[in-house]
XYZ file of C-alpha atoms in Angstrom:
718
model
C 0.096 -0.048 0.349
C 1.418 3.569 -0.811
C 2.452 5.774 1.981
C 2.939 8.862 -0.449
C 1.644 10.529 -3.154
C 2.461 9.692 -6.869
C 5.758 11.782 -7.590
C 6.220 12.387 -11.418
C 10.222 12.769 -11.506
C 11.786 14.643 -14.896
C 15.171 14.027 -15.838
C 16.829 17.497 -17.161
C 19.848 18.116 -15.033
C 21.496 16.210 -12.772
C 19.700 17.814 -9.708
C 16.546 18.591 -11.476
C 13.211 16.959 -10.939
C 9.578 17.783 -11.182
C 7.526 16.560 -7.827
C 3.457 16.168 -7.718
C 0.728 15.985 -5.214
C -2.593 15.816 -5.545
C -3.360 13.992 -2.131
C -4.967 11.143 -3.963
C -2.468 8.617 -3.427
C -2.230 8.349 0.686
C -3.749 5.474 2.437
C -4.580 7.255 5.558
C -3.810 10.687 7.449
C -1.034 9.002 9.148
C 0.573 8.518 5.900
C -0.206 12.116 5.015
C 1.489 13.114 8.076
C 4.963 11.190 7.353
C 5.300 13.384 3.696
C 3.818 16.419 5.042
C 5.393 17.057 8.645
C 3.856 19.539 11.054
C 4.560 20.032 14.853
C 1.551 21.609 15.343
C -2.135 20.899 15.337
C -2.023 21.368 11.382
C -2.933 18.658 9.052
C -6.189 16.884 8.159
C -7.077 14.986 4.850
C -10.556 15.993 3.132
C -11.350 15.293 -0.191
C -8.305 14.206 -1.391
C -7.083 17.642 -0.279
C -4.581 18.535 2.263
C -6.129 20.602 4.987
C -4.203 22.950 7.492
C -5.749 24.962 10.394
C -2.732 26.291 12.312
C 0.950 26.480 12.050
C 3.452 25.551 9.392
C 3.347 22.046 7.696
C 6.716 21.063 5.453
C 6.462 18.966 2.689
C 9.300 16.726 4.404
C 9.064 14.084 1.352
C 10.008 16.494 -1.159
C 14.111 17.448 -1.539
C 15.471 20.918 -0.491
C 16.473 23.144 -3.215
C 18.698 26.242 -3.563
C 16.824 26.778 -6.983
C 12.851 25.615 -7.416
C 9.825 26.787 -8.678
C 6.358 25.750 -6.693
C 2.581 26.038 -7.215
C -0.505 25.141 -5.838
C -3.996 25.867 -5.354
C -4.956 26.688 -2.278
C -8.792 27.723 -0.843
C -9.587 29.578 2.348
C -12.646 27.533 3.934
C -13.024 29.427 6.964
C -11.772 32.340 9.431
C -11.749 30.682 12.839
C -9.338 32.780 14.917
C -10.282 35.886 17.079
C -12.470 38.375 14.711
C -10.479 40.954 16.407
C -6.823 39.804 15.377
C -4.581 38.897 12.120
C -5.463 35.725 10.155
C -3.374 34.220 7.319
C -2.950 31.315 4.856
C -0.703 30.311 1.870
C 2.289 28.552 0.413
C 5.887 29.291 0.996
C 9.516 27.605 1.140
C 11.955 27.560 4.118
C 13.802 25.725 6.948
C 11.956 25.463 10.061
C 8.888 27.276 12.014
C 11.855 30.473 12.493
C 12.951 30.815 8.805
C 10.590 30.986 5.922
C 8.937 32.989 3.013
C 5.634 33.226 3.149
C 2.924 33.985 -0.085
C -0.043 34.579 1.733
C -3.679 35.547 1.866
C -4.089 38.244 5.248
C -7.419 38.987 6.861
C -7.113 41.931 9.127
C -8.993 42.990 12.404
C -12.283 44.767 12.385
C -12.023 48.354 12.685
C -10.875 49.702 16.438
C -11.109 45.994 17.552
C -14.734 45.922 16.552
C -15.433 41.941 15.969
C -18.118 42.884 13.852
C -16.479 45.490 12.018
C -15.383 45.317 8.302
C -12.254 43.122 8.092
C -9.825 43.905 5.412
C -8.880 41.251 3.230
C -5.350 41.526 0.942
C -2.352 39.961 -0.190
C 1.350 39.823 0.855
C 4.577 38.395 0.641
C 6.969 38.234 3.625
C 10.134 36.410 5.105
C 10.587 35.366 8.333
C 13.968 34.742 9.420
C 15.503 33.806 12.872
C 11.985 34.358 14.022
C 11.832 37.873 13.187
C 8.667 39.100 10.567
C 8.901 41.058 8.019
C 12.664 40.334 7.935
C 13.073 41.433 4.505
C 12.071 45.138 5.345
C 13.271 45.723 8.200
C 16.111 48.199 8.970
C 19.710 46.167 8.699
C 18.022 43.644 6.650
C 16.091 45.360 4.146
C 16.494 43.966 0.661
C 15.972 45.863 -2.595
C 12.085 45.329 -3.829
C 12.178 44.383 -7.724
C 8.481 43.894 -8.132
C 5.728 45.110 -5.429
C 2.312 45.003 -6.870
C -0.719 44.111 -4.464
C -3.679 44.094 -6.880
C -6.627 42.835 -5.946
C -8.710 41.073 -2.760
C -9.756 37.386 -2.293
C -12.470 35.610 -0.578
C -13.486 32.844 1.508
C -14.140 29.219 -0.843
C -12.372 30.877 -3.441
C -9.692 28.894 -5.212
C -6.647 30.624 -5.733
C -3.218 29.893 -7.607
C -0.025 30.541 -5.388
C 3.375 30.715 -7.463
C 7.039 30.630 -5.989
C 10.509 30.689 -7.860
C 13.759 31.132 -5.866
C 17.200 31.259 -6.423
C 20.337 32.445 -4.875
C 19.555 35.984 -6.394
C 15.843 36.329 -6.800
C 12.436 35.269 -4.938
C 9.567 35.931 -6.480
C 5.572 35.371 -5.737
C 2.378 35.481 -8.092
C -1.221 35.280 -6.532
C -3.767 34.605 -9.041
C -7.844 34.167 -9.366
C -9.010 32.537 -12.269
C -5.891 33.762 -14.179
C -6.508 37.081 -12.642
C -3.161 38.577 -11.079
C -4.094 39.193 -7.406
C -0.208 40.091 -6.394
C 3.186 39.802 -7.546
C 6.383 40.637 -5.397
C 10.251 39.940 -6.362
C 13.170 40.817 -3.918
C 17.192 40.728 -4.534
C 18.566 38.345 -2.297
C 22.100 38.452 -3.480
C 25.034 37.844 -1.294
C 25.949 39.528 1.146
C 22.504 40.716 1.839
C 20.910 38.631 4.812
C 18.305 36.395 3.650
C 16.727 33.358 3.228
C 17.802 31.871 -0.368
C 16.890 28.307 0.113
C 14.368 25.458 1.420
C 11.668 23.234 0.847
C 8.006 23.797 0.173
C 5.517 24.414 3.065
C 1.991 25.378 3.788
C 1.278 27.772 6.659
C -1.945 29.051 8.196
C -2.485 31.011 11.260
C -6.444 32.142 12.390
C -7.653 30.398 8.858
C -8.772 26.866 7.664
C -6.735 26.132 4.606
C -7.525 23.607 1.904
C -4.200 22.822 -0.412
C -4.411 20.558 -3.789
C -2.413 20.295 -6.952
C 0.805 21.109 -5.882
C 3.872 20.947 -8.198
C 7.283 21.434 -7.124
C 10.304 21.821 -10.057
C 13.316 21.443 -8.859
C 16.121 22.985 -10.646
C 19.153 22.182 -7.876
C 19.309 20.998 -4.971
C 21.067 21.964 -1.857
C 22.330 20.350 1.532
C 20.047 20.928 4.249
C 21.496 22.888 7.188
C 22.105 20.971 10.531
C 19.130 22.002 12.973
C 20.185 24.693 15.067
C 22.094 23.545 18.256
C 20.586 24.715 21.587
C 22.596 26.022 24.352
C 23.406 24.016 27.173
C 21.316 25.698 29.971
C 23.628 27.146 32.657
C 24.272 24.803 35.511
C 22.268 25.678 38.943
C 24.508 28.065 41.595
C 24.634 26.572 44.985
C 22.497 28.543 47.729
C 23.140 29.076 51.089
C 20.921 26.633 53.545
C 20.413 23.112 54.364
C 18.946 20.575 52.180
C 15.591 19.169 53.676
C 15.511 16.427 50.993
C 18.178 14.732 48.767
C 18.240 16.549 45.194
C 17.044 15.670 42.202
C 18.838 18.367 40.035
C 15.306 19.989 39.599
C 12.694 21.462 41.629
C 9.919 19.767 43.007
C 7.011 20.277 45.643
C 6.709 18.066 48.680
C 4.784 18.191 51.973
C 6.735 18.024 55.281
C 5.775 18.386 58.860
C 2.029 19.644 57.593
C 3.650 22.461 55.262
C 4.111 22.289 51.740
C 7.367 23.377 50.401
C 8.916 23.874 46.806
C 12.641 22.750 46.759
C 15.010 23.685 44.514
C 17.709 21.324 42.515
C 19.801 20.681 45.923
C 16.616 19.767 47.824
C 16.584 22.935 49.532
C 13.468 24.923 50.537
C 12.772 27.669 47.602
C 9.807 30.159 48.670
C 8.660 31.369 45.315
C 8.762 35.425 44.984
C 7.704 36.347 41.847
C 6.446 39.066 39.259
C 4.816 38.940 36.231
C 5.628 41.085 32.901
C 9.102 41.698 33.281
C 9.327 43.025 29.847
C 11.532 44.761 27.376
C 8.868 46.296 25.502
C 6.341 46.407 28.061
C 2.885 46.740 27.473
C 1.465 47.890 23.927
C -0.918 50.636 23.696
C -3.560 50.722 20.645
C -4.352 54.437 21.140
C -0.433 55.051 21.334
C 0.315 52.984 17.906
C 3.481 51.736 20.408
C 4.573 50.612 23.796
C 5.535 53.352 25.594
C 8.115 51.657 28.032
C 10.021 50.407 24.661
C 11.064 53.415 23.898
C 12.204 54.389 26.993
C 14.183 51.114 27.546
C 15.884 51.101 24.065
C 16.843 54.876 24.729
C 18.155 54.161 28.237
C 19.657 50.863 27.859
C 20.443 50.384 24.266
C 20.503 46.902 24.148
C 17.577 44.428 25.469
C 20.360 42.660 27.217
C 21.646 45.553 29.209
C 18.066 46.208 29.858
C 17.600 42.174 31.004
C 21.002 42.760 33.285
C 19.599 45.711 34.953
C 16.177 44.831 35.356
C 17.211 41.341 36.698
C 19.740 43.159 39.078
C 16.547 45.360 40.584
C 14.577 42.153 41.396
C 17.347 40.069 43.222
C 17.966 43.629 45.170
C 14.385 43.594 46.270
C 14.844 39.952 47.576
C 12.304 38.495 44.275
C 13.253 35.016 42.776
C 11.195 34.385 39.950
C 10.385 35.485 36.367
C 6.764 34.564 36.188
C 4.340 34.656 33.594
C 4.568 37.066 30.534
C 8.345 37.467 31.171
C 11.124 38.493 28.230
C 13.580 35.473 27.628
C 16.380 37.776 27.916
C 15.673 37.865 31.602
C 16.518 33.786 31.728
C 19.498 32.716 33.471
C 20.864 35.682 35.157
C 19.802 34.655 38.712
C 16.179 34.121 38.606
C 14.099 30.953 37.901
C 11.594 30.694 35.735
C 8.190 29.313 34.375
C 7.215 29.066 30.938
C 3.737 29.084 29.537
C 2.339 26.189 27.480
C -1.110 28.105 26.606
C -2.511 24.763 25.965
C -6.299 25.726 25.989
C -5.931 29.353 24.667
C -4.142 28.033 21.665
C -6.843 25.414 20.743
C -10.042 27.336 21.651
C -8.863 29.723 18.689
C -9.832 26.674 16.357
C -12.051 24.718 18.043
C -14.366 26.224 21.434
C -16.772 25.487 23.733
C -16.825 29.353 24.598
C -15.570 31.460 21.641
C -12.606 33.213 22.441
C -13.747 36.796 21.599
C -12.548 39.686 24.066
C -11.288 37.008 25.880
C -9.829 33.579 26.311
C -12.547 31.135 25.545
C -12.592 27.668 26.291
C -11.333 25.102 24.007
C -13.293 22.014 22.969
C -11.709 18.887 24.916
C -13.702 16.564 23.172
C -12.472 17.729 19.668
C -10.683 14.444 18.395
C -7.715 16.852 17.992
C -7.410 17.614 21.844
C -5.341 14.976 22.492
C -3.192 15.177 19.767
C -2.524 19.082 20.257
C -1.726 18.186 23.951
C 0.721 15.262 22.780
C 2.415 18.117 20.379
C 2.257 20.930 22.596
C 3.990 19.091 25.581
C 6.664 18.017 23.283
C 7.074 21.803 22.419
C 7.569 22.698 25.960
C 9.358 19.579 26.657
C 12.330 20.900 23.849
C 12.407 24.151 25.840
C 12.721 22.985 29.348
C 14.928 19.839 29.098
C 17.818 19.656 31.409
C 17.097 23.153 32.419
C 17.589 23.536 36.243
C 16.620 26.971 36.569
C 12.994 26.315 35.316
C 10.175 25.837 37.758
C 7.817 24.268 35.500
C 4.913 25.447 32.618
C 1.858 26.949 33.486
C -1.373 25.141 31.359
C -2.844 28.161 30.451
C -4.164 31.638 32.187
C -7.789 32.749 32.724
C -10.008 30.397 31.054
C -13.408 31.134 30.593
C -14.499 28.154 32.964
C -18.280 30.334 33.480
C -18.729 30.473 30.121
C -20.073 33.681 28.557
C -22.730 33.577 30.787
C -22.291 31.885 34.344
C -22.230 28.076 33.150
C -19.917 26.436 30.806
C -22.418 23.662 29.936
C -24.840 26.132 28.694
C -21.981 26.996 25.930
C -22.025 23.398 25.187
C -26.067 23.806 24.430
C -25.564 26.739 22.329
C -22.913 25.125 19.971
C -23.731 24.382 16.266
C -24.812 20.247 15.905
C -21.474 19.472 14.476
C -19.722 20.917 17.864
C -17.703 17.608 19.419
C -18.656 18.970 22.643
C -22.529 18.973 21.504
C -22.272 15.913 20.602
C -20.715 14.398 23.161
C -23.410 16.138 25.794
C -25.679 13.837 23.936
C -24.038 10.835 24.207
C -23.344 11.504 28.129
C -27.294 12.217 28.570
C -28.445 8.698 26.569
C -25.699 6.819 28.595
C -26.753 8.665 31.722
C -30.764 8.410 31.677
C -30.827 5.285 29.285
C -32.803 6.692 26.322
C -34.362 10.179 24.806
C -37.614 9.566 26.428
C -35.874 9.837 29.975
C -33.788 12.633 29.167
C -36.937 14.701 27.814
C -38.655 13.736 30.841
C -35.555 14.921 33.126
C -34.785 17.980 31.385
C -38.516 18.780 30.572
C -37.758 18.870 26.967
C -39.472 17.367 23.592
C -37.009 16.594 21.333
C -37.795 13.845 18.327
C -34.770 12.557 17.729
C -30.595 13.160 17.945
C -31.087 15.558 15.218
C -33.480 17.917 17.020
C -31.421 17.831 19.950
C -27.748 18.883 18.611
C -30.002 21.686 16.595
C -31.742 22.911 20.063
C -29.231 26.437 21.289
C -31.941 26.935 24.463
C -30.528 25.700 27.235
C -33.222 23.979 29.419
C -34.005 24.996 33.122
C -34.825 23.294 36.344
C -33.074 21.366 38.977
C -32.494 18.141 36.960
C -30.617 20.294 34.818
C -28.645 22.215 37.300
C -27.164 18.417 38.265
C -26.807 17.874 34.417
C -24.709 20.715 34.249
C -22.334 20.174 37.383
C -21.975 16.652 36.161
C -20.925 17.191 32.712
C -18.391 19.759 33.710
C -16.693 17.397 35.722
C -16.073 15.585 32.357
C -15.016 19.068 30.561
C -12.444 19.561 33.446
C -11.363 16.175 33.480
C -10.354 15.942 29.931
C -8.996 19.472 30.124
C -6.221 18.787 32.858
C -5.793 14.832 32.383
C -4.429 14.988 28.921
C -2.150 17.707 29.089
C -1.006 17.007 32.226
C -0.317 13.118 31.265
C 1.250 14.714 28.131
C 3.899 16.613 30.037
C 4.501 13.860 32.047
C 5.576 11.489 29.322
C 7.268 14.284 27.716
C 9.679 15.986 30.690
C 9.140 13.847 34.000
C 11.851 16.357 35.450
C 9.435 19.510 35.796
C 6.717 20.524 37.521
C 3.073 21.209 35.816
C 1.756 24.583 37.195
C -1.879 25.169 37.058
C -4.151 26.790 34.588
C -4.428 30.572 36.496
C -8.109 30.563 37.569
C -9.472 33.725 37.389
C -10.763 34.662 40.770
C -13.253 31.985 41.250
C -13.206 28.309 40.578
C -16.360 26.094 39.973
C -16.558 23.406 42.759
C -16.647 20.590 39.970
C -13.528 21.441 38.627
C -11.447 21.509 41.787
C -11.075 17.643 41.989
C -8.953 17.155 38.569
C -7.323 20.688 39.289
C -5.637 18.975 41.982
C -5.038 15.487 40.782
C -3.672 16.275 37.560
C -1.325 19.749 38.681
C 1.887 20.083 40.805
C 1.201 23.461 41.448
C -2.867 25.262 41.921
C -2.803 28.605 40.566
C -5.029 31.280 40.762
C -5.194 35.119 40.187
C -7.308 36.799 43.031
C -7.208 40.599 43.519
C -8.136 40.836 47.444
C -9.373 43.433 49.308
C -7.256 44.402 52.660
C -8.449 45.751 55.930
C -5.472 47.892 56.437
C -6.851 49.370 59.893
C -7.291 45.587 61.043
C -4.202 44.251 59.350
C -5.767 41.623 57.822
C -7.118 40.082 54.242
C -10.759 39.769 54.039
C -12.368 36.823 52.332
C -9.362 35.532 50.269
C -7.735 33.274 52.915
C -10.854 31.563 54.023
C -11.706 31.129 49.678
C -8.463 29.445 49.573
C -8.656 26.846 52.567
C -11.819 25.623 51.044
C -10.088 25.034 47.622
C -7.362 23.446 49.536
C -9.527 21.038 51.384
C -10.096 19.845 48.069
C -7.172 19.884 45.555
C -4.595 19.173 48.160
C -1.888 20.630 46.352
C 0.431 23.382 47.069
C -0.961 26.913 46.089
C 0.726 30.001 44.467
C -1.414 33.315 44.106
C 0.195 34.406 40.460
C -1.571 37.644 40.404
C -2.144 39.979 43.139
C -2.200 43.750 43.516
C -3.409 46.951 44.772
C -3.547 49.928 42.186
C -2.758 53.407 43.993
C -4.566 56.855 42.714
C -1.568 58.991 43.358
C 0.256 58.679 39.755
C -0.413 59.908 36.325
C -2.405 56.620 35.538
C -6.386 57.074 35.635
C -6.376 53.505 37.051
C -9.697 53.187 35.865
C -10.001 49.461 34.336
C -8.371 46.342 35.506
C -8.948 44.350 38.771
C -7.797 45.053 42.129
C -8.576 47.121 45.287
C -7.818 50.816 44.633
C -5.954 52.652 47.253
C -5.195 56.301 47.620
C -1.317 56.138 47.973
C 1.873 54.330 47.315
C 2.100 54.132 51.220
C -1.170 52.378 51.334
C -0.065 50.190 48.247
C 2.727 49.047 50.274
C 1.035 48.579 53.489
C -1.546 46.456 51.060
C 1.478 44.382 49.551
C 3.146 43.474 53.271
C -0.334 42.266 54.867
C -1.318 40.171 52.100
C 1.932 38.823 51.253
C 2.355 38.108 55.234
C -1.026 36.306 55.151
C -0.074 34.303 52.270
C 3.244 33.046 53.869
C 1.362 32.133 56.891
C -0.710 29.592 54.968
C 0.969 26.131 55.305
C -0.051 25.203 51.378
C 1.187 28.677 49.845
C 4.611 27.823 48.282
C 4.963 31.496 46.892
C 3.300 34.397 45.722
C 3.731 36.143 42.098
C 2.910 39.713 42.348
C 1.567 41.825 39.154
C 3.671 43.132 38.153
C 7.066 44.804 37.288
C 5.581 47.178 35.225
C 3.024 49.799 34.499
C 0.644 49.736 32.333
C 0.126 52.879 29.763
C -2.275 55.734 30.860
C -3.784 55.463 27.481
C -4.927 51.824 27.798
C -3.956 48.683 25.750
C -6.756 48.076 23.133
C -10.384 49.059 23.141
C -11.342 45.278 23.941
C -8.928 45.114 27.122
C -8.690 48.830 28.195
C -6.657 48.303 31.214
C -4.542 51.387 32.194
C -4.016 50.567 35.984
C -0.646 51.363 38.392
C 0.255 47.780 39.182
C 3.897 48.525 38.479
C 6.939 48.106 40.883
C 8.258 50.622 38.226
C 6.639 52.844 35.932
C 6.535 53.394 32.276
C 9.274 55.723 32.431
C 11.558 53.664 34.174
C 11.167 54.885 37.430
C 11.123 52.934 40.715
C 7.814 53.419 43.120
C 10.329 53.213 46.310
C 7.724 53.036 49.151
C 6.664 49.653 47.605
C 10.007 48.378 46.545
C 11.208 49.018 50.014
C 8.629 47.113 51.386
C 8.716 44.309 48.957
C 12.759 44.308 50.030
C 11.721 43.962 53.873
C 8.789 41.240 53.031
C 10.170 39.271 50.622
C 13.378 38.726 52.768
C 11.485 37.421 55.608
C 8.856 35.202 53.484
C 10.488 31.493 53.834
C 11.217 32.184 57.395
C 7.809 33.357 58.194
C 6.362 30.507 55.839
C 8.516 27.937 57.896
C 6.614 29.071 61.175
C 3.088 28.767 59.312
C 0.322 26.637 60.838
C -3.506 26.071 59.570
C -5.943 28.953 60.296
C -9.590 27.909 59.973
C -11.753 30.679 58.426
C -15.437 29.670 59.150
C -18.499 31.293 58.232
C -19.784 34.681 59.740
C -21.338 34.519 63.175
C -24.971 35.949 63.237
C -24.141 38.334 66.107
C -21.396 40.261 67.826
C -19.670 38.478 70.379
C -17.615 40.272 73.431
C -13.812 39.922 73.309
C -12.766 37.096 75.416
C -15.664 35.086 75.139
C -14.698 31.400 74.351
C -15.941 29.688 71.293
C -15.810 25.894 70.394
C -14.783 25.465 66.747
C -13.827 22.570 64.668
C -10.532 22.804 63.205
C -9.457 20.336 61.046
C -11.077 17.631 62.861
C -10.182 18.772 66.425
C -12.185 21.167 68.951
C -10.581 24.434 69.583
C -11.440 27.256 72.264
C -10.841 30.126 70.640
C -10.447 33.053 73.273
C -10.068 36.275 71.096
C -11.573 37.198 67.652
C -11.934 39.716 65.359
C -14.625 41.306 63.227
C -14.960 41.773 59.652
C -13.562 45.077 59.776
C -11.206 44.656 62.860
C -13.269 47.071 64.564
C -16.991 47.414 64.574
C -19.378 45.155 66.045
C -20.940 43.019 63.175
C -20.614 39.987 61.397
C -17.503 38.140 63.130
C -15.001 35.804 61.691
C -13.234 33.455 63.798
C -9.605 32.333 63.261
C -7.749 29.743 65.269
C -4.235 28.695 64.634
C -4.527 25.464 66.977
C -6.532 23.945 69.259
C -6.764 26.254 72.408
C -4.833 28.849 70.889
C -5.312 32.779 70.813
C -5.829 34.446 67.543
C -4.676 37.889 67.133
C -4.943 40.217 64.200
């Protein structure tokens, strides 16, 4: 049985050959992927055409060439990406995911970020070299344009003919629709100009579903394929002061000892994680400005990103931070800070297959899509390649703030609203039939009157009633299991050395999601922006919420975002999470209160402050208008002295404070005020405790009190 499509070989020169692929000769999809290799989700085989919906597919069975002509028929079937973003698809040639020429159609974002606004359709040709887009037009790598004509637009379901020619001196591309030229480009790539001059055929898609057919590859001269770039070995771990509490493994891991959770470093020494988010050379982009204001400041002040990174890390270490958390520039790694990677399993997959569509926010992936499991394996392999043998890497985040509550309050309602072909909608039907036995029982339980499977799948109105509440909660457990288990198993198989960090829940977690979140992560992570009683020096509500979560997940925790924007800066701080305070002094006090209380919790193994750098006062974008004073520094690269001096002192004592931590209970509020000194009997993790002191909710006024116990018989003071 053939595993490759028929190839036509025409001998003209010693290295000349013509290869064709009409995708009719493959035995199965696996054979297709052998010939057209992709390390992303990418390939399916439909109607004797290759479909790619994300990433790069290299024609691995074709020779690597220094002079060739390439053509293919490409039809854009669907734009599935965020309607506020950019989508592209087309033909190209190159070496790998970081080095290729792309002849492509482009769908731009709606006007002013409006997902329903008119999106421009155009065509272009561009070079990605060493991971830099538009390398052919940037200062220092600009290539002479011999031809540059963008003449027309394109449409979904319109067959387009793409033609590419390359040689050691010239790269040219053309896009045609029914013989009519839509665009033509040519560049002079003669040495010594920096340019990509050789490669093998590829197809590219991002945010578009692309069908490829009738590929012709006319090779005039082959070339030796360059060896893959060698990844430099990560630097060795630098021994820290202190005594090991367990034997080291060469990597970070979490463990519980004497009732407390710890993360230990590669030598087995306790390591209390003190991170901050968004340590970024360019800072935050502002759509209103069309640039990132901090990028101009950092470039002018430091000259190069390397010098900026050196200075940023020196600052953070002096403030007793030890970790580059979410959203950091790679340039800060391996300079004395540990770091965490981001896999974005769900948010990336949701752009192509969703339960909650990623409009204006992260969405939620359709984990019932048969491609989800393969995507998890592929993405885990990519993350393992990046982490391999790196003792400075704490592990990888699964995701950030997925829409676990859906668009309107419950994710399963979004399942109901899916079209009939949605894998999650079909999985819900299968689950209901398996749970109730037959359609008649489903209709009785949910108060529906579906005639058959097709009628159920066509219904987009979630039912109501107590039985449906049970269905929602039970099916959410199925969703959560698939979401957590498959990435976790894939990461464990690809790299057993590094920790799997959680999905960075946004403030609250559905109860049904907690068990798999604990079973299939090493570190439970949540972003939460608490309220603080500054007079009583205590955090309101958040510790009790965390206790309740820990009782279920039984995993160490890290608060991966928290902050208190102050209103005494040039920033309006109108948008974004967090309790507003009046001054930098109050912001620093809130930092101290919250950080200390987190260190006091025996399951909390660190915290990540949000964030290193302020947002632009003009906001980030219409759909994400944050403009708040979160930073340790401002966009002028000036330090907030009160905050950083407090952070320096508090961070220095965090590990020792955690070493003294014991369990604290935060029961429900009482119905009435009890005078100080009244003995109150509480249940403290299965033991009875008499609490002699307690505090009201605000620490001063009579009202609903909240008790807290350190240990049986111990007295609590705020």
